[in-house]
XYZ file of C-alpha atoms in Angstrom:
581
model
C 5.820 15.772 -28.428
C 5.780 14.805 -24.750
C 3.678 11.808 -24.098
C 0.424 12.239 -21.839
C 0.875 12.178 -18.148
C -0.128 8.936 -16.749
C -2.590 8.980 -13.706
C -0.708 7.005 -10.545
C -1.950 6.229 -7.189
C -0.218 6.491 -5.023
C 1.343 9.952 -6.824
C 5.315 9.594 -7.316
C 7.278 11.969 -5.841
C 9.065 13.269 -9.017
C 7.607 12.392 -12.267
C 9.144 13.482 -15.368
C 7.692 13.382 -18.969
C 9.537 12.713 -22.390
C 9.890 12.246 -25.651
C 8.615 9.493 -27.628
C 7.144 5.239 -26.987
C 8.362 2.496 -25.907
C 6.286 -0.221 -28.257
C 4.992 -2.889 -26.842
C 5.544 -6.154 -29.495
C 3.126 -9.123 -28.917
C 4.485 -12.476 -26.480
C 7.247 -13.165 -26.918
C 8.659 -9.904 -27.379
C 11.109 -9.245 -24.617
C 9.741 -6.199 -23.337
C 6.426 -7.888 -23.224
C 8.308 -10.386 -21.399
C 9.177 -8.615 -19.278
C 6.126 -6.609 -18.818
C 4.720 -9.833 -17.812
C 6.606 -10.986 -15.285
C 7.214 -8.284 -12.982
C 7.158 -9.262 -9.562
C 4.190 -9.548 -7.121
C 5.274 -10.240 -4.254
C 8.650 -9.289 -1.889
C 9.842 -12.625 -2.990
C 9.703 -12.433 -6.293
C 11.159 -8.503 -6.153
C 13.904 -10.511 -4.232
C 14.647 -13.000 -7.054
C 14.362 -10.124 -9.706
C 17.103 -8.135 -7.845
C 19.393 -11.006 -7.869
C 19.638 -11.428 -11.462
C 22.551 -9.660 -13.214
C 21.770 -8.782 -16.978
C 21.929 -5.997 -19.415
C 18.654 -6.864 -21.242
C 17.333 -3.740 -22.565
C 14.567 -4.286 -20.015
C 15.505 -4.723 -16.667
C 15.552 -4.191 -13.153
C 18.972 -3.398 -10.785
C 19.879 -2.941 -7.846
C 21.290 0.031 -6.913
C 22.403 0.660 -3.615
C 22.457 4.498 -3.170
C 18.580 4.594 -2.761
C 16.609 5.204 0.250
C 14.335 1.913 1.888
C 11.587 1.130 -0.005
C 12.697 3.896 -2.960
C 12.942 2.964 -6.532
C 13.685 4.740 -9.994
C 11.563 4.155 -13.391
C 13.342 5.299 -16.658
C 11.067 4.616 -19.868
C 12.937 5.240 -23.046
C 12.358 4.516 -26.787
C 14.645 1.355 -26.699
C 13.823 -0.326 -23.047
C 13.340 -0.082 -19.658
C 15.426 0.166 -16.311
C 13.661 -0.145 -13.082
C 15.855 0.398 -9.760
C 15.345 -0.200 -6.105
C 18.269 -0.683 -3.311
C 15.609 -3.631 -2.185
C 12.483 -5.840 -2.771
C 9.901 -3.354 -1.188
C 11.457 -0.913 -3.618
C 11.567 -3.312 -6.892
C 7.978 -4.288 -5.716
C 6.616 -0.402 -5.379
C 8.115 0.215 -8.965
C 6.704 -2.649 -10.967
C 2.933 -1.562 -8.966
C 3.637 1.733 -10.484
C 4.848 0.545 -14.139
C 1.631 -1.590 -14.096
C -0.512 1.553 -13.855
C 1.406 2.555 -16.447
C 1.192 -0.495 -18.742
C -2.479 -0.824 -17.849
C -3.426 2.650 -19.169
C -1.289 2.489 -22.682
C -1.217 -1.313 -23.326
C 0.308 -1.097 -26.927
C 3.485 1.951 -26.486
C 4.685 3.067 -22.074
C 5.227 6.927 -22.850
C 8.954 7.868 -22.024
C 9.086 8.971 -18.335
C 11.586 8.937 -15.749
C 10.129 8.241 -11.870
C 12.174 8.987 -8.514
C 9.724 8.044 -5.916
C 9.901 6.304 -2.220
C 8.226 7.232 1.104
C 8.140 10.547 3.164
C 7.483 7.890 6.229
C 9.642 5.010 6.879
C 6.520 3.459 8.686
C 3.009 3.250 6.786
C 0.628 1.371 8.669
C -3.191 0.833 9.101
C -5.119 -0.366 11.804
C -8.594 -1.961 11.909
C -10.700 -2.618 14.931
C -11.885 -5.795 15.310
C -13.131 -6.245 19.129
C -16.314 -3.892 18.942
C -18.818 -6.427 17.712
C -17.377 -7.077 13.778
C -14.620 -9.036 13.110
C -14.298 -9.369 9.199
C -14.319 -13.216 7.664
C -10.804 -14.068 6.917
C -11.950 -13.336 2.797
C -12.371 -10.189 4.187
C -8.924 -9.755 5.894
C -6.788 -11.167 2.926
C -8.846 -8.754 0.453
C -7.774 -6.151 2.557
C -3.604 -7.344 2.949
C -4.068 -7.057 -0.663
C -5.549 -3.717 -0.960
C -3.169 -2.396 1.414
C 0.100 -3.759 -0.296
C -1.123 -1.493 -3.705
C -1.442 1.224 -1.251
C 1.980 0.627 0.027
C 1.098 0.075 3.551
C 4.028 -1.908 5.311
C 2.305 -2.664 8.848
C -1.113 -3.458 9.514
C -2.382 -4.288 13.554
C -5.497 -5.922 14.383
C -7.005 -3.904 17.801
C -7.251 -6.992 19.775
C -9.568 -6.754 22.935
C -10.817 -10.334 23.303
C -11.342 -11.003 19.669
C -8.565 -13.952 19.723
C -9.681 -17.920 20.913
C -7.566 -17.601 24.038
C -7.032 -20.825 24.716
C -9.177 -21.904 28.584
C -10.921 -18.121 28.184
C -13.990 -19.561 26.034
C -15.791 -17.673 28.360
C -14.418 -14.079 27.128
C -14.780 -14.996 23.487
C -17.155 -17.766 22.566
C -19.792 -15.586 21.289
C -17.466 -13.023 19.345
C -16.346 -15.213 16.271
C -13.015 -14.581 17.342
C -9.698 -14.701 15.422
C -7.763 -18.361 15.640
C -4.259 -19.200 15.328
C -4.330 -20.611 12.112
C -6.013 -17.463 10.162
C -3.444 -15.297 12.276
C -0.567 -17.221 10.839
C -2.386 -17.291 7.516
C -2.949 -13.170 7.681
C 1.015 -13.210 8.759
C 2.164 -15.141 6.060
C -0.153 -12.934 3.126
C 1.102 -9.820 4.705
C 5.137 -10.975 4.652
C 4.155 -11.746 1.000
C 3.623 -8.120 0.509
C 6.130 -6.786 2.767
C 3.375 -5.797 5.293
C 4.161 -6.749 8.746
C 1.104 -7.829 10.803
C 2.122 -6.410 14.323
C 0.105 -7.848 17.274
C -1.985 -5.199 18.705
C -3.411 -6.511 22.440
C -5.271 -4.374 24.715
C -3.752 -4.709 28.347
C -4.864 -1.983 30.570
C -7.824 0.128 29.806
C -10.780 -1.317 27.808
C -10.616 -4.722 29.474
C -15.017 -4.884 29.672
C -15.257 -7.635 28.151
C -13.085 -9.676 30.644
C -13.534 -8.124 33.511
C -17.900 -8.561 32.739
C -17.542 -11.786 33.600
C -17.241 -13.144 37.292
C -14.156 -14.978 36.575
C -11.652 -11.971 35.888
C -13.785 -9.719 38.104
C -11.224 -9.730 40.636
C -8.735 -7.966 38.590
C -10.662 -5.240 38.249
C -9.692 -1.675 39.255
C -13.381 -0.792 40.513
C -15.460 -4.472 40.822
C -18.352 -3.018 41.786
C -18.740 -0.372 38.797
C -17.232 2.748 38.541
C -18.330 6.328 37.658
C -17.398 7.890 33.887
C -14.908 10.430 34.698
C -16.437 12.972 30.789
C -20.241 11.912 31.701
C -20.305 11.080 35.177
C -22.540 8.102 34.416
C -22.077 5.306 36.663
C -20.700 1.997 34.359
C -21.977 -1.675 35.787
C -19.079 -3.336 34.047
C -15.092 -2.549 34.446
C -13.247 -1.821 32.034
C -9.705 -1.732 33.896
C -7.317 -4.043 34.971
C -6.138 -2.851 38.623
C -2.468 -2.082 38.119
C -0.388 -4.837 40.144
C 0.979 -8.228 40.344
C -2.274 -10.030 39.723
C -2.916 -8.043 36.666
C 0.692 -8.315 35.447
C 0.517 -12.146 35.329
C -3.084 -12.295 33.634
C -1.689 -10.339 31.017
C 1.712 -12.200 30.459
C -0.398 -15.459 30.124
C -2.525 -13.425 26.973
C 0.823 -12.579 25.402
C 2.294 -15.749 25.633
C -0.655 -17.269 23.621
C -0.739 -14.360 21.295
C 2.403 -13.736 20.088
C 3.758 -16.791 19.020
C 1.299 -16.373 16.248
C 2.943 -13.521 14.677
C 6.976 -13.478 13.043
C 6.882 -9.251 14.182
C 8.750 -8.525 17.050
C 6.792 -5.633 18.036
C 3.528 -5.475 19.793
C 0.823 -2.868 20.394
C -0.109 -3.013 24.088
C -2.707 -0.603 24.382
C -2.498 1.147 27.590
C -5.263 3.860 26.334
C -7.991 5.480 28.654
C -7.801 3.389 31.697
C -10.988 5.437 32.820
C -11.022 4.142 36.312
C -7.809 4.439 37.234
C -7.693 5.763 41.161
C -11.566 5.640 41.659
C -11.150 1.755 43.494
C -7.867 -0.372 43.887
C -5.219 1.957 43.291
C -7.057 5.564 44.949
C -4.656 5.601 47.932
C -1.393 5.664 45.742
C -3.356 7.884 42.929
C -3.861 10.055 45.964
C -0.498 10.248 46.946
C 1.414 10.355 43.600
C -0.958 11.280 41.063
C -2.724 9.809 38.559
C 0.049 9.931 35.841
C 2.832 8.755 38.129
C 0.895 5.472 38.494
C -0.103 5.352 35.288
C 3.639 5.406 34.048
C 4.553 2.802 36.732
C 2.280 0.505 35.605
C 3.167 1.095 31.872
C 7.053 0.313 32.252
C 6.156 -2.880 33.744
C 3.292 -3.567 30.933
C 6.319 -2.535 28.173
C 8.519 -5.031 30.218
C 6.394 -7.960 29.782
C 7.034 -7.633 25.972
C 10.672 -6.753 26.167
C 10.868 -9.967 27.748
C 9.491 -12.009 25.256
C 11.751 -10.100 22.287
C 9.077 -7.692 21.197
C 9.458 -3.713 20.844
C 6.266 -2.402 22.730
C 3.791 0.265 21.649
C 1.183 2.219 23.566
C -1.223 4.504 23.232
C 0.315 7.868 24.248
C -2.677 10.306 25.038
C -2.257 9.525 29.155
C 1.231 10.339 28.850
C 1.209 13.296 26.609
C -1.906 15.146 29.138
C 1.248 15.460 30.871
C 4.197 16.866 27.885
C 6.622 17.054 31.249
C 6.076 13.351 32.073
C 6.497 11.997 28.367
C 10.282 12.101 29.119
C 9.426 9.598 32.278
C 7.506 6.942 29.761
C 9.721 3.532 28.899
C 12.604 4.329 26.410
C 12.340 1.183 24.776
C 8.807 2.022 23.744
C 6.762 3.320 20.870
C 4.355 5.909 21.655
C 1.461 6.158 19.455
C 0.270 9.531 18.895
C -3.970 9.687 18.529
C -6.405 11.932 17.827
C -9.245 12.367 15.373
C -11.034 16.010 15.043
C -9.353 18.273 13.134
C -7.596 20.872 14.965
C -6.041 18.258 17.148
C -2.732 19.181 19.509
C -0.761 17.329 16.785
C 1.799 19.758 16.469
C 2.566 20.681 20.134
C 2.755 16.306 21.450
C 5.282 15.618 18.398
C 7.139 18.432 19.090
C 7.421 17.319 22.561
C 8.245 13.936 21.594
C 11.234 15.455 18.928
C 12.447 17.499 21.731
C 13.342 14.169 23.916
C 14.634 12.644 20.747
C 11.483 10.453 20.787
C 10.753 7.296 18.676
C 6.612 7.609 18.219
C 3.790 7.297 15.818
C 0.893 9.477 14.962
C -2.654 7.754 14.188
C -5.272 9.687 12.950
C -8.495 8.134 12.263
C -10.623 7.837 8.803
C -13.889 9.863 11.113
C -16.016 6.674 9.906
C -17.318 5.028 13.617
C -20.095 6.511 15.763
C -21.804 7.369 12.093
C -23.253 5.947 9.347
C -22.387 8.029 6.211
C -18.756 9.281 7.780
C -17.372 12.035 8.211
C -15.004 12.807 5.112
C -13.881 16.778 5.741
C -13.346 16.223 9.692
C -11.101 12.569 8.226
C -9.299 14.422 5.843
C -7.931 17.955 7.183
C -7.133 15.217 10.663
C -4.846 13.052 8.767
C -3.394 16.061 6.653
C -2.598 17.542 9.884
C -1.490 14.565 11.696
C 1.090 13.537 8.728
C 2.219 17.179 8.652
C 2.993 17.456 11.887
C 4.898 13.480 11.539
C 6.795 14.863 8.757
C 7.833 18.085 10.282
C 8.787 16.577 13.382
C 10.823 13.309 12.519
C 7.789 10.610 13.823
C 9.044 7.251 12.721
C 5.661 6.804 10.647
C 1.841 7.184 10.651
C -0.888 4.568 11.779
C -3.583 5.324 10.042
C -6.812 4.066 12.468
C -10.914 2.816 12.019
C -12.395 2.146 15.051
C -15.636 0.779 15.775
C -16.681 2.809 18.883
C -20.055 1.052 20.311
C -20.989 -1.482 17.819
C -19.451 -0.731 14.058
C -22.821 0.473 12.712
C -20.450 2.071 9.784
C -20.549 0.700 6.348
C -17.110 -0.721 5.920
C -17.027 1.737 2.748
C -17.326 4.758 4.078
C -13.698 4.304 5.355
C -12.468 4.071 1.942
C -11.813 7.377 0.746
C -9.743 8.630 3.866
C -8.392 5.622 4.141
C -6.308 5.777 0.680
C -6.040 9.326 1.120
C -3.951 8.895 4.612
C -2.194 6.456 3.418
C -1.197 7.892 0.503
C 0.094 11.047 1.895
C 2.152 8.460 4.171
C 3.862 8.020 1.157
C 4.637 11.070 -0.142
C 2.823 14.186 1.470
C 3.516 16.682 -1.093
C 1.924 14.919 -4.346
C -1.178 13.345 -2.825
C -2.679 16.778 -1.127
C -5.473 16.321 -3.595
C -7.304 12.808 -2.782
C -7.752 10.558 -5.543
C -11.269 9.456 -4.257
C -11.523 6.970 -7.517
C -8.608 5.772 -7.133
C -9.413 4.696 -3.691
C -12.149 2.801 -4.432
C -10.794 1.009 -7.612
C -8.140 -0.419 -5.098
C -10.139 -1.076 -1.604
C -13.002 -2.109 -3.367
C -11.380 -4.037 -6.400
C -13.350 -1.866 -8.526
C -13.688 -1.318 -12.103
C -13.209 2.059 -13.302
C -16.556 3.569 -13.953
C -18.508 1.772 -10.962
C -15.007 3.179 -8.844
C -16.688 6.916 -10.290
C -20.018 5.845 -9.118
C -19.256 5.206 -5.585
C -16.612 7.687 -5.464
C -19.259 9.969 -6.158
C -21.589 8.602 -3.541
C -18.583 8.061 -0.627
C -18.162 11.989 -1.297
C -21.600 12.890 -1.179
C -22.474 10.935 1.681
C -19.285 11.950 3.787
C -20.498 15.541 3.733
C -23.993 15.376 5.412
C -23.213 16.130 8.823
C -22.747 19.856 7.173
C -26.540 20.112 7.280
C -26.228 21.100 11.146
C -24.233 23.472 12.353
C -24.134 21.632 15.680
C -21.785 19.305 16.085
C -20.557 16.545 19.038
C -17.151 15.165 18.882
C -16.070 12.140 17.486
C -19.388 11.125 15.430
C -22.310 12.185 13.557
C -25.369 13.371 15.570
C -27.821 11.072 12.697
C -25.731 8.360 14.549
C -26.783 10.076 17.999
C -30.238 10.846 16.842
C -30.765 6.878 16.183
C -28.557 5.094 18.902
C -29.619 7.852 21.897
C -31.723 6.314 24.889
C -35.440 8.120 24.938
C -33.975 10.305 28.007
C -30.824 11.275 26.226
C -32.591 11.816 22.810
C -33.781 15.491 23.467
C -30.566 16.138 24.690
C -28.880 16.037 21.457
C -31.906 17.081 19.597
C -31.213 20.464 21.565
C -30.113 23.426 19.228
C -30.904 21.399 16.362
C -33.685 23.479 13.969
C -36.637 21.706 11.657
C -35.279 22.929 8.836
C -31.919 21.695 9.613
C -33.644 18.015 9.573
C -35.489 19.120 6.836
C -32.367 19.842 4.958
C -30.708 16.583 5.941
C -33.280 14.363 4.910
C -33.589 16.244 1.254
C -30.179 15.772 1.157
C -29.862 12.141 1.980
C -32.687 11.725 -0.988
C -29.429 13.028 -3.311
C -27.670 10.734 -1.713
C -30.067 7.799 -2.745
C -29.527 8.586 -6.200
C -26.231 8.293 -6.386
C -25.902 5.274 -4.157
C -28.402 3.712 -6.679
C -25.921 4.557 -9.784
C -23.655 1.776 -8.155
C -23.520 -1.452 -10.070
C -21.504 -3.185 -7.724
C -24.405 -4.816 -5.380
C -22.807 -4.935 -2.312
C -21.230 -1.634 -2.163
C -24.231 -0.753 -3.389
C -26.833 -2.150 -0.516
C -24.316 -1.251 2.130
C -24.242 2.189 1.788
C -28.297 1.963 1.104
C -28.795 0.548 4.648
C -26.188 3.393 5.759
C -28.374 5.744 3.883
C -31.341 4.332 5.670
C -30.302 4.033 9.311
C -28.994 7.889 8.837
C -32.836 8.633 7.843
C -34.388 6.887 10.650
C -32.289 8.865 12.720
C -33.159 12.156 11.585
C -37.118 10.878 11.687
C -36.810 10.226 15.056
C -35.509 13.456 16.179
C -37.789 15.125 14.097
C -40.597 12.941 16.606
C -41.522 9.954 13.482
C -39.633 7.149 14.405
C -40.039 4.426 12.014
C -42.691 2.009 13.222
C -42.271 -1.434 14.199
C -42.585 -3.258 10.898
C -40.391 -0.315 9.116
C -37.817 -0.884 11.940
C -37.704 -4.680 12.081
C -37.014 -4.683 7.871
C -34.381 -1.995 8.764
C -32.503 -4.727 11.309
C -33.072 -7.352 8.663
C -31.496 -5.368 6.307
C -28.451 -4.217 8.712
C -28.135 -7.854 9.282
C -27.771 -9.292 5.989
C -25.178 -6.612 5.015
C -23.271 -7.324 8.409
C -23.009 -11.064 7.515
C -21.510 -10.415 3.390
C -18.121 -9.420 4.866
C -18.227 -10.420 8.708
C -18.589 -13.254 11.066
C -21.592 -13.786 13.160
C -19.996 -12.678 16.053
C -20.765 -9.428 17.775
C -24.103 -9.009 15.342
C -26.575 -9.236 18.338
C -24.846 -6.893 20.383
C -24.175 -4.300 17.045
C -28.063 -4.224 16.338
C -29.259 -4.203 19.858
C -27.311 -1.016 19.759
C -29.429 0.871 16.979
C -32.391 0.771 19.116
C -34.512 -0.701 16.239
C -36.068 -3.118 18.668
């Protein structure tokens, strides 16, 4: 009879089932042997493929495959493993693993053709708004990511780097050194995951251009006025496009990317709000906002070109514009955003195909600006994004967490889109259905049933926000509720009924008990404190906000679950930004 289907994450293209065992003799058996030994890590995938023998268990190289594809035949009297290269060899021996791990004594027969929908698979991590992980952290998460068959990873990269002669910008942000870059380099490469530098260099400059010393680059130095809010903003937050701007950021790259072996770089270039309110308003005036926006941006993409590295940007100021995306640098990578379902995904990669484009698409995992995420809104966003990649020949999918004013998020609560992107990066078709375990057995290292536990919880949690029919873009109104300014409060408290509070705490009381099934105790007090700070939210719009001693253990709490996976850095600023006093 057919042997039992094994369960694989990520899913294989084409699995087939048949007949009959393989056996599995005790050490040292040869296809125990061989079991044991196959490779970890691109380099050992590379010495694999360079020996020639016809060992009944073996892997080959076999030309005729796609990058990064591989072939798995299991038969009653050995195995043959195939991949054109290492990434390939290295993907198939992840996937016999599985396959070893879940029938240790016989591998049921099974033939595998399986490689990526995406030629590009990447993930990127903010690490500028307040947390930037310890480098444990980082390296646990190379790992994760090379199971999940990620093959570029950026680090968003607004002042979180030790700038050499900027101590000012970065000495109270725990910032990222040249040695741990190299070190997060060189664990990536391992894996065949290339760390691309990812460097801010236009819009979101505020924590520069706050301090006197950069001021003068500034597009509006006295404050500017939010073009969505109309709130006037103390602190820039662009660089004024010219000369002077130009050379402060060529000095950043040239102490940046000699740290990295990729020759690409993200330069940012995303939501220069400012833009034609102070320096440049007279040629804004006469030319129009895009036109110096794309001006600026082929000289920004030349500063990289110059030093050997492909540039990428942020595309959403160039595609308000489809006509003008044919105007932006041709040697550059536009990256796609957007993360509410329902996004223009469709109609910007189109565009893009149309001019015979190079681009990405990032869509986000929904987790920032909330504190229990926001799993539906994650999920049909990156469906829709890779759809739309697939369908119209994007070069690959950045899959994003940002950590929009502060990173209040429990790092967890990114896990279950996370995989789930990722693994429809790989191949769209056989991962529609998330493996939400699965996810957290990998990002989370783990075991089985505690994976169940907080799969459970992660899935639970991620659906709150469905207590309130209202709704505000790009976060979850328990994270408004909590974070809002007394004059803003009643403002998003508007529309919002008692019993829809009333539901939403009852629910988050579910919640509790499944975040309490979790034996794992970190996961298990970081989603608590999520679980918490979501309550005192909805208490406060429902007029009981906790009282001082409730909201000082809250902090404490926040704190001490802050400090397990990140650096002191950016933790005053984070918790000043809850409002718990």
């Amino acid at each position: 009879m057919p042997a039992a289907l094994p369960t694989l994450f990520p899913r294989p293209r084409e699995l087939s089932r048949r007949d009959g065992f393989l056996p599995i003799p005790a050490q040292p058996h040869a296809t125990a042997q061989f079991l044991a030994n196959l490779p970890a890590t691109i380099a050992e995938a590379q010495a694999a493929l360079a020996v020639q023998t016809s060992a009944a268990c073996r892997s080959e190289c076999s030309a005729h495959l796609g990058a990064d594809s591989y072939t798995l035949a299991i038969r009653p009297d050995g195995i043959l493993l195939q991949a054109s290269g290492a990434a390939g060899l290295l993907y198939g021996a992840q996937t016999l693993r599985q396959i070893h791990a879940q029938n240790p004594d016989a591998l049921p027969c099974l033939e595998i053709l399986d490689g990526p929908d995406l030629p590009v698979r990447g993930f990127m991590l903010d690490v500028s708004r307040c947390k930037v992980p310890t480098q444990a952290e980082l390296l646990a998460l190379i790992r994760a990511l090379g199971q999940l068959r990620v093959n570029q990873l950026q680090l968003y990269v607004e002042h979180t780097f030790a700038f050499p002669g900027h101590e000012d910008a970065w000495q109270d942000a725990s910032p990222l050194t040249p040695v741990e870059i190299r070190e997060l380099d060189a664990a990536g490469a391992a894996l065949g995951i290339e760390l691309v530098p990812n460097l801010n260099t236009f819009g979101h400059m505020e924590r520069w251009l706050r301090h006197p010393r950069y001021r003068a680059l500034a597009e509006c130095p006295q404050g500017w006025i939010h073009p969505l809010t109309g709130q006037f903003k103390e602190f820039p937050g662009t660089l004024k496009p010219d000369d002077a701007s130009l050379a402060f950021v060529a000095s950043l790259l040239d102490d940046y990317l000699p740290c990295f072996r990729s020759r690409q770089v993200n330069i940012g270039g995303d939501e220069p709000w400012e833009l034609g309110q102070g320096n440049s308003k007279e040629a804004v005036a006469t030319h129009g906002k895009h036109r110096v926006y794309l001006d600026h941006l082929h000289k920004l993409c030349a500063l990289a070109t110059e030093r050997g590295h492909t540039p990428q940007f942020w595309g959403d100021i160039l595609l308000e514009d489809l006509a003008l995306a044919q105007d932006a640098p041709q040697n550059a990578l536009p990256v796609v955003w957007g993360y509410d379902a329902g996004h223009a995904f469709q109609a910007q990669c189109g565009r893009l195909q149309e001019l015979g484009r190079a681009y990405l698409v990032a869509p986000g995992t929904s987790a920032w600006q909330s504190f229990t995420g926001r799993l539906d809104n994650a999920l049909t966003n990156q469906t829709e994004a890779i759809g739309a990649a697939r369908q119209h020949g994007a070069r690959g999918v950045l899959v994003t967490t940002w950590g929009d004013n502060g990173t209040h998020q429990p790092w967890p609560t990114a896990w279950l889109p996370m995989a789930a992107g990722l693994a429809q990066a790989w191949s769209f078709t056989a991962n529609q259905e998330p493996d939400a375990v699965a996810a957290c057995r990998v990002l989370g290292g783990l075991a089985a049933d505690d994976a169940r536990a907080v799969a459970a919880a992660l899935t639970h949690l991620g659906r709150l926000d469905h207590q309130i029919a209202k709704a505000n873009r790009n976060k979850s109104l328990s994270w408004d509720f909590l974070t809002a300014q007394p004059v803003a409060l009643a403002g998003f408290v508007a529309g919002v009924t008692p019993a829809e509070l009333a539901r939403s705490l009852a629910y988050l009381e579910e919640s509790a008990g499944l975040v309490g099934a979790i034996q794992d105790n970190r996961v298990r007090t970081e989603l608590s404190v999520g679980l918490a700070l979501a309550r005192a939210g909805f208490l406060r719009a429902s007029g009981q906000p906790l009282n001082a001693t409730a909201a000082r253990e809250l902090r404490e709490r926040f704190e001490h679950t802050w400090l397990a996976r990140a650096r002191r850095g950016g933790l005053a600023e984070s918790v000043a930004g809850l409002g718990l006093g």
